[in-house]
Amino acid sequence: MRAAAAVFEKLHTPLTVTEVDVDSPGPGEVLVRVVAAGVCHTDALAMEGDMPFPSPGVLGHEGAGVVAAVGPGVTSVSAGDKVVIGWPWCGSCRNCLEGQPRYCLSLGPLVIAGSRADGSTALRRLDGSPLHSHFFGQSSFAGYSVCAANALVPVPADTDVSILGPLACGIGTGAGAVLNALRPFTGSSIVIYGAGAVGLSAVMAARLTGATSIIAVDRLPSRLALARSLGATETIDVSVAGTDPVAAVHEICGGPADFAMDCAGAVAVLQQAASSVGMRGTVALIGGAPAGASFSLDHMSTLWGKRVVGILGGEGRSASLIGALIALNKQGRFPYDKLITSFPLDQVNDALEASRAGDVIKPVLRMPE
Ligand SMILES: NC(=O)c1ccc[n+]([C@@H]2O[C@H](COP(=O)([O-])OP(=O)(O)OC[C@H]3O[C@@H](n4cnc5c(N)ncnc54)[C@H](O)[C@@H]3O)[C@@H](O)[C@H]2O)c1
Ligand SMILES: [Zn+2]
Ligand SMILES: [Zn+2]
């Protein structure tokens, strides 16, 4: 199968849109015609080497589309089904069996090995030379994706598939961190550092809970205005000279907050988030960071009952989370579509730049028909 794809040729270099050859699906695999794929900050991390993915290859991990063909043994989906491509999982390790496939013990190789488990790749240049595939099990910056059947989340036939891909990563991560992992209790306070796609999804999810203070922190006033319209009860603009977000949080909450999330992806912000919560408070690591980054926390204030948790992909099963978010969106209770701006695939580098510059919150690439 021939398809257009955005090829990651080497580090620190724009992607190149070209034609590639895509394998037919093997046993347990499905060929998905990708309708659209979201651009997540994590794709940019891979392009800069902060998430190691071998080049040349194809990135993209928020794909959604229509099943084009199924491989031998696949019965869970059939040609014509609309699907979101979720994160890959082995299905047999301890964490998968316990209903936490985001923490699959094989997650590392499944997302960044650049191939199937047997080392083969699903993509080739037209001259036959291999291109790394299976970024997050999908490499969906392409017109077609070969992925494992168990990663697919079928969706109702009347759903607009072109906006669904980001539910698998960025949007699902922010929402799931709140709804599956932190579960803010009635009357609690939650601070969300970073009002990008992940943070704004957390804001929308927090509004679905009994949390009474939902505080968004960012350096872009336009994003804070959007955060307010989506459910933030207070905002803190760190671009205003002299603003100390931790002091501002304490002032708003009358003391430390109950929950704080780093959705900005900077160690300095994570430390502010950690200082925003106190005894029995929880700080969540969600944002990425440069390769090899570490952080330190004050010992005594952490010892006194503070919880520090990392959260991947919004936890839980993709099918449950994505299904719930689609239903909430249809009900008007999770309007994540307001965060999306579409770009044709051949403008992928503009989409990445618009996201980096803060002009667009969630770019989604539409594949050529
Ligand atoms: N844990 C996971 O499973 C997971 C999944 C998806 C994305 N991520 C990561 O989450 C992070 C957020 O992703 P995104 O797509 O929302 O990115 P984004 O770039 O859209 O949003 C980041 C936001 O942080 C803001 N920001 C930057 N510096 C700040 C500061 N000092 N104080 C407050 N806000 C600041 C930016 O203005 C921006 O609005 C990224 O690092 C991404 O790699 C993690
Ligand atoms: Zn597993
Ligand atoms: Zn992502």
Coordinates of C-alpha atoms and ligand atoms in Angstrom, one line a residue:
M1 CA 0.0 0.0 0.0
R2 CA 1.4 3.4 -1.0
A3 CA 0.7 6.4 1.3
A4 CA 1.8 9.9 2.0
A5 CA 3.9 10.3 5.2
A6 CA 5.8 12.9 7.1
V7 CA 9.3 11.3 7.4
F8 CA 11.5 12.1 10.4
E9 CA 14.9 12.0 8.6
K10 CA 17.1 13.1 11.4
L11 CA 17.2 15.1 14.7
H12 CA 16.6 18.8 14.8
T13 CA 15.3 18.8 11.2
P14 CA 11.8 19.5 9.8
L15 CA 9.8 16.5 8.7
T16 CA 9.7 15.6 5.0
V17 CA 6.4 14.8 3.4
T18 CA 6.8 12.1 0.8
E19 CA 5.3 8.8 -0.5
V20 CA 6.1 5.6 1.4
D21 CA 5.2 1.9 1.1
V22 CA 3.1 0.4 4.0
D23 CA 3.0 -3.3 4.8
S24 CA -0.1 -5.4 4.6
P25 CA -1.3 -6.4 8.1
G26 CA 0.2 -9.5 9.5
P27 CA -1.2 -11.8 12.2
G28 CA -2.9 -9.8 14.9
E29 CA -2.5 -6.6 13.0
V30 CA -4.8 -4.1 11.3
L31 CA -4.2 -1.7 8.5
V32 CA -6.0 1.6 9.4
R33 CA -6.6 4.4 6.8
V34 CA -5.7 7.3 8.9
V35 CA -8.2 10.2 8.5
A36 CA -6.4 12.6 10.8
A37 CA -3.7 12.5 13.4
G38 CA -3.1 14.9 16.3
V39 CA 0.3 16.5 16.9
C40 CA 1.4 16.0 20.5
H41 CA 4.3 17.8 22.2
T42 CA 5.8 14.4 22.5
D43 CA 6.3 14.2 18.7
A44 CA 8.4 17.3 19.1
L45 CA 10.3 15.8 22.0
A46 CA 11.3 12.9 19.7
M47 CA 12.4 15.3 16.9
E48 CA 14.7 16.9 19.4
G49 CA 16.1 13.6 20.8
D50 CA 14.5 14.0 24.2
M51 CA 12.4 10.9 23.5
P52 CA 14.7 8.5 21.7
F53 CA 13.1 7.2 18.5
P54 CA 15.4 6.0 15.7
S55 CA 15.5 7.9 12.4
P56 CA 14.7 7.7 9.6
G57 CA 11.1 6.9 10.6
V58 CA 7.6 8.2 11.0
L59 CA 6.2 9.8 14.1
G60 CA 2.6 10.5 15.0
H61 CA 0.7 8.8 17.9
E62 CA -2.8 10.4 17.9
G63 CA -4.2 8.7 14.8
A64 CA -7.9 7.9 14.1
G65 CA -9.5 6.6 10.9
V66 CA -11.2 3.7 9.3
V67 CA -10.1 0.0 9.2
A68 CA -8.9 -0.8 5.7
A69 CA -7.9 -4.4 6.2
V70 CA -7.4 -6.9 9.0
G71 CA -4.6 -9.5 9.3
P72 CA -5.0 -13.2 10.1
G73 CA -6.7 -14.0 13.4
V74 CA -8.2 -10.5 13.9
T75 CA -11.9 -10.6 15.0
S76 CA -12.2 -7.5 17.1
V77 CA -12.7 -5.1 14.2
S78 CA -13.6 -5.4 10.5
A79 CA -13.0 -3.3 7.4
G80 CA -15.0 -0.1 7.5
D81 CA -15.1 0.3 11.3
K82 CA -14.2 3.7 12.6
V83 CA -11.4 3.5 15.2
V84 CA -9.0 5.5 17.4
I85 CA -5.5 4.1 17.6
G86 CA -4.8 3.8 21.3
W87 CA -1.5 3.3 23.1
P88 CA 0.1 -0.2 22.5
W89 CA 0.1 -2.8 25.4
C90 CA 1.2 -6.4 25.6
G91 CA -2.0 -7.6 27.3
S92 CA -0.2 -10.2 29.3
C93 CA 2.1 -8.5 31.9
R94 CA 1.1 -7.9 35.4
N95 CA 0.1 -4.2 34.9
C96 CA -1.9 -5.0 31.7
L97 CA -3.7 -7.8 33.5
E98 CA -4.5 -5.5 36.4
G99 CA -6.3 -3.0 34.1
Q100 CA -3.4 -0.5 33.8
P101 CA -2.1 -1.0 30.3
R102 CA -0.6 2.5 30.2
Y103 CA 2.0 1.0 32.5
C104 CA 2.5 -2.1 30.4
L105 CA 5.9 -3.5 31.3
S106 CA 6.8 -3.6 27.6
L107 CA 5.8 0.1 27.1
G108 CA 9.3 1.3 26.3
P109 CA 10.0 -1.0 23.3
L110 CA 6.3 -0.8 22.2
V111 CA 6.5 3.0 21.9
I112 CA 10.1 3.8 20.8
A113 CA 11.8 0.7 19.4
G114 CA 10.8 1.8 15.9
S115 CA 9.7 -1.6 14.8
R116 CA 7.5 -4.6 15.6
A117 CA 8.8 -6.9 18.4
D118 CA 10.6 -9.1 15.8
G119 CA 12.6 -6.1 14.6
S120 CA 10.7 -5.7 11.3
T121 CA 9.3 -2.3 10.3
A122 CA 6.0 -1.7 8.5
L123 CA 7.3 1.2 6.4
R124 CA 9.7 1.5 3.5
R125 CA 10.9 4.2 1.1
L126 CA 9.9 3.7 -2.5
D127 CA 13.4 2.4 -3.1
G128 CA 12.8 -0.4 -0.6
S129 CA 15.0 0.9 2.2
P130 CA 13.3 0.5 5.6
L131 CA 11.8 3.4 7.6
H132 CA 11.3 3.0 11.3
S133 CA 7.6 2.5 12.2
H134 CA 5.4 1.7 15.3
F135 CA 6.0 5.0 17.1
F136 CA 3.7 4.5 20.0
G137 CA 2.7 1.4 18.0
Q138 CA 1.3 3.4 15.2
S139 CA 3.4 6.0 13.3
S140 CA 0.3 7.8 12.2
F141 CA 1.8 10.9 10.5
A142 CA 0.9 8.8 7.4
G143 CA -2.1 8.0 5.3
Y144 CA -2.0 4.4 6.5
S145 CA -0.9 2.8 9.8
V146 CA -0.2 -0.8 10.6
C147 CA -1.0 -1.4 14.3
A148 CA -1.8 -4.1 16.7
A149 CA -5.5 -5.0 16.8
N150 CA -5.6 -4.8 20.6
A151 CA -4.6 -1.1 20.5
L152 CA -7.7 -0.1 18.5
V153 CA -10.7 1.5 20.1
P154 CA -13.8 1.2 17.9
V155 CA -16.1 4.2 18.0
P156 CA -19.8 4.7 17.0
A157 CA -20.3 5.0 13.2
D158 CA -21.9 8.4 13.5
T159 CA -18.8 9.9 15.2
D160 CA -16.7 12.5 13.4
V161 CA -13.4 10.5 13.3
S162 CA -11.4 13.5 12.2
I163 CA -11.2 15.0 15.7
L164 CA -10.8 11.7 17.7
G165 CA -7.1 11.0 17.5
P166 CA -6.0 13.4 20.3
L167 CA -8.2 11.5 22.7
A168 CA -5.6 8.7 22.6
C169 CA -2.8 10.9 24.0
G170 CA -2.8 14.6 24.8
I171 CA -6.5 15.2 25.5
G172 CA -7.0 11.8 27.2
T173 CA -3.8 12.4 29.3
G174 CA -5.1 15.6 30.9
A175 CA -8.6 14.3 31.4
G176 CA -7.7 10.9 32.6
A177 CA -5.1 12.2 35.0
V178 CA -8.0 14.1 36.7
L179 CA -10.8 11.5 36.3
N180 CA -8.9 8.3 36.7
A181 CA -5.8 9.1 38.8
L182 CA -6.3 12.2 41.0
R183 CA -10.0 12.0 41.4
P184 CA -10.4 15.4 43.2
F185 CA -12.8 15.2 46.1
T186 CA -15.8 17.5 46.7
G187 CA -14.7 20.9 47.8
S188 CA -11.0 20.3 46.9
S189 CA -8.6 22.6 45.0
I190 CA -6.6 21.6 42.0
V191 CA -3.8 23.7 40.3
I192 CA -3.0 23.0 36.7
Y193 CA 0.4 24.4 35.5
G194 CA 0.4 24.7 31.7
A195 CA -2.8 25.5 29.8
G196 CA -1.9 23.6 26.6
A197 CA -3.8 20.7 25.2
V198 CA -3.1 18.5 28.2
G199 CA -3.7 21.2 30.9
L200 CA -6.9 22.5 29.3
S201 CA -8.2 19.0 29.1
A202 CA -7.4 18.7 32.8
V203 CA -9.4 21.9 33.4
M204 CA -12.4 20.6 31.5
A205 CA -12.2 17.3 33.4
A206 CA -11.9 19.1 36.8
R207 CA -15.1 20.9 36.1
L208 CA -16.8 17.5 35.9
T209 CA -15.8 16.8 39.5
G210 CA -16.7 18.4 42.8
A211 CA -13.5 20.4 42.9
T212 CA -14.4 24.0 43.8
S213 CA -11.1 25.7 43.0
I214 CA -9.7 25.0 39.6
I215 CA -6.6 27.2 39.1
A216 CA -4.9 27.4 35.7
V217 CA -1.3 28.8 35.4
D218 CA 0.3 29.8 32.1
R219 CA 2.4 32.5 30.6
L220 CA 0.0 33.1 27.7
P221 CA -2.9 35.3 28.6
S222 CA -5.0 33.9 25.6
R223 CA -4.7 30.4 27.0
L224 CA -5.7 31.6 30.4
A225 CA -8.8 33.3 28.9
L226 CA -9.7 30.0 27.3
A227 CA -9.1 28.1 30.5
R228 CA -11.6 30.4 32.2
S229 CA -14.2 29.7 29.5
L230 CA -13.6 26.0 29.9
G231 CA -14.0 25.9 33.7
A232 CA -11.0 27.4 35.5
T233 CA -12.3 29.3 38.5
E234 CA -9.0 31.3 38.8
T235 CA -6.0 31.9 36.6
I236 CA -2.4 33.0 37.3
D237 CA -0.4 34.7 34.5
V238 CA 3.3 34.0 35.2
S239 CA 4.2 36.4 32.3
V240 CA 3.3 39.3 34.6
A241 CA 6.6 40.5 36.1
G242 CA 7.0 39.6 39.8
T243 CA 4.3 36.9 39.8
D244 CA 5.1 34.1 42.2
P245 CA 2.6 31.3 41.2
V246 CA 3.1 29.3 44.4
A247 CA 2.4 32.3 46.6
A248 CA -0.7 33.1 44.4
V249 CA -2.0 29.6 44.8
H250 CA -1.6 29.8 48.6
E251 CA -3.4 33.1 48.6
I252 CA -6.3 31.8 46.5
C253 CA -6.7 28.6 48.5
G254 CA -6.0 30.1 51.9
G255 CA -3.1 27.6 52.2
P256 CA -1.7 24.8 50.0
A257 CA -3.8 23.3 47.3
D258 CA -5.0 19.7 47.4
F259 CA -3.8 18.7 44.0
A260 CA -1.2 20.2 41.5
M261 CA -0.3 19.0 38.1
D262 CA 2.7 19.9 35.9
C263 CA 1.3 20.0 32.4
A264 CA 4.0 22.4 31.2
G265 CA 6.9 20.0 30.8
A266 CA 9.6 21.9 32.7
V267 CA 11.4 20.9 35.8
A268 CA 11.2 24.4 37.3
V269 CA 7.4 24.2 36.9
L270 CA 7.2 20.8 38.4
Q271 CA 9.0 22.2 41.5
Q272 CA 6.4 25.0 41.7
A273 CA 3.6 22.4 41.4
A274 CA 5.2 20.4 44.2
S275 CA 5.4 23.5 46.4
S276 CA 1.8 24.3 45.7
V277 CA 0.5 21.3 47.7
G278 CA 1.0 20.5 51.4
M279 CA 0.3 17.7 53.8
R280 CA -1.7 15.0 52.1
G281 CA -1.6 17.0 48.9
T282 CA -0.7 15.3 45.6
V283 CA 1.6 16.6 42.9
A284 CA 1.4 14.9 39.6
L285 CA 4.2 14.7 37.0
I286 CA 2.7 14.7 33.5
G287 CA 4.8 17.0 31.3
G288 CA 7.8 15.7 29.5
A289 CA 11.3 17.0 30.2
P290 CA 14.7 17.0 28.5
A291 CA 16.4 13.6 28.3
G292 CA 18.2 12.8 31.6
A293 CA 16.4 15.5 33.6
S294 CA 16.1 15.0 37.3
F295 CA 14.5 17.1 40.1
S296 CA 14.8 17.5 43.8
L297 CA 12.3 18.3 46.5
D298 CA 12.5 19.7 50.0
H299 CA 12.8 16.6 52.3
M300 CA 10.8 17.7 55.3
S301 CA 7.8 19.2 53.5
T302 CA 7.6 16.1 51.3
L303 CA 8.0 13.7 54.2
W304 CA 5.0 15.3 55.8
G305 CA 2.4 13.4 53.9
K306 CA 3.0 14.8 50.4
R307 CA 2.4 12.4 47.5
V308 CA 4.4 12.6 44.3
V309 CA 3.0 10.6 41.4
G310 CA 3.8 10.2 37.7
I311 CA 0.9 9.7 35.4
L312 CA 1.1 8.2 31.9
G313 CA -1.6 8.7 29.3
G314 CA -4.4 9.4 31.8
E315 CA -4.2 5.9 33.2
G316 CA -6.8 3.2 32.8
R317 CA -7.9 1.4 29.7
S318 CA -7.9 3.5 26.4
A319 CA -11.3 2.1 25.4
S320 CA -13.1 3.2 28.7
L321 CA -11.5 6.6 28.7
I322 CA -11.9 7.4 25.0
G323 CA -15.5 6.1 25.0
A324 CA -16.4 8.3 28.0
L325 CA -14.8 11.4 26.5
I326 CA -16.6 10.9 23.2
A327 CA -19.9 10.6 25.1
L328 CA -19.1 13.7 27.3
N329 CA -18.2 15.7 24.2
K330 CA -21.5 14.8 22.5
Q331 CA -23.3 15.9 25.7
G332 CA -21.5 19.3 25.5
R333 CA -19.7 18.5 28.8
F334 CA -16.2 18.1 27.4
P335 CA -15.8 20.5 24.5
Y336 CA -12.3 19.5 23.6
D337 CA -13.0 20.1 19.9
K338 CA -12.5 23.9 20.7
L339 CA -8.8 23.2 21.1
I340 CA -8.3 21.7 17.6
T341 CA -7.0 23.4 14.5
S342 CA -6.7 21.3 11.3
F343 CA -3.8 21.4 8.9
P344 CA -3.2 19.3 5.8
L345 CA -0.4 16.7 6.2
D346 CA 1.9 18.7 3.9
Q347 CA 1.8 21.6 6.4
V348 CA 3.0 19.4 9.3
N349 CA 6.0 21.6 10.0
D350 CA 3.8 24.7 10.2
A351 CA 1.5 22.7 12.6
L352 CA 4.5 21.9 14.8
E353 CA 5.7 25.5 14.8
A354 CA 2.2 26.8 15.5
S355 CA 2.0 24.5 18.5
R356 CA 5.5 25.5 19.7
A357 CA 4.8 29.2 19.4
G358 CA 1.5 28.8 21.3
D359 CA -0.6 30.0 18.4
V360 CA -2.5 26.7 18.1
I361 CA -3.4 24.4 21.0
K362 CA -4.0 21.0 19.4
P363 CA -3.0 20.8 15.7
V364 CA -4.6 17.9 13.9
L365 CA -3.2 16.7 10.5
R366 CA -5.7 15.7 7.9
M367 CA -4.3 13.0 5.6
P368 CA -4.8 13.4 1.8
E369 CA -8.0 11.6 0.6
Ligands
LIG1 N1 2.4 12.0 30.8 C1 1.9 11.7 29.6 O1 1.5 10.6 29.3 C2 1.9 12.7 28.5 C3 1.1 12.6 27.4 C4 1.0 13.7 26.5 C5 1.8 14.8 26.6 N2 2.7 14.8 27.7 C6 3.5 16.0 27.9 O2 2.7 17.0 28.5 C7 3.2 18.3 28.3 C8 2.1 19.2 27.8 O3 1.7 18.8 26.5 P1 0.8 19.8 25.6 O4 0.6 19.1 24.3 O5 -0.3 20.4 26.4 O6 1.9 21.0 25.4 P2 1.7 22.5 25.1 O7 3.0 23.1 24.6 O8 0.4 22.7 24.3 O9 1.3 23.2 26.5 C9 2.3 23.5 27.5 C10 1.8 24.8 28.1 O10 2.7 25.1 29.2 C11 2.9 26.5 29.2 N3 4.0 26.9 30.0 C12 5.3 27.0 29.6 N4 6.1 27.4 30.6 C13 5.3 27.7 31.6 C14 5.6 28.1 32.9 N5 6.8 28.5 33.3 N6 4.5 28.2 33.8 C15 3.3 27.9 33.4 N7 3.0 27.4 32.1 C16 4.0 27.3 31.3 C17 2.9 26.9 27.8 O11 2.6 28.3 27.6 C18 1.8 26.0 27.2 O12 0.6 26.6 27.2 C19 4.4 18.1 27.2 O13 5.6 18.1 27.9 C20 4.1 16.7 26.7 O14 5.3 16.1 26.2 C21 2.7 13.9 28.6
ZN2 ZN 1.8 -5.4 29.3
ZN3 ZN 1.4 12.3 23.1

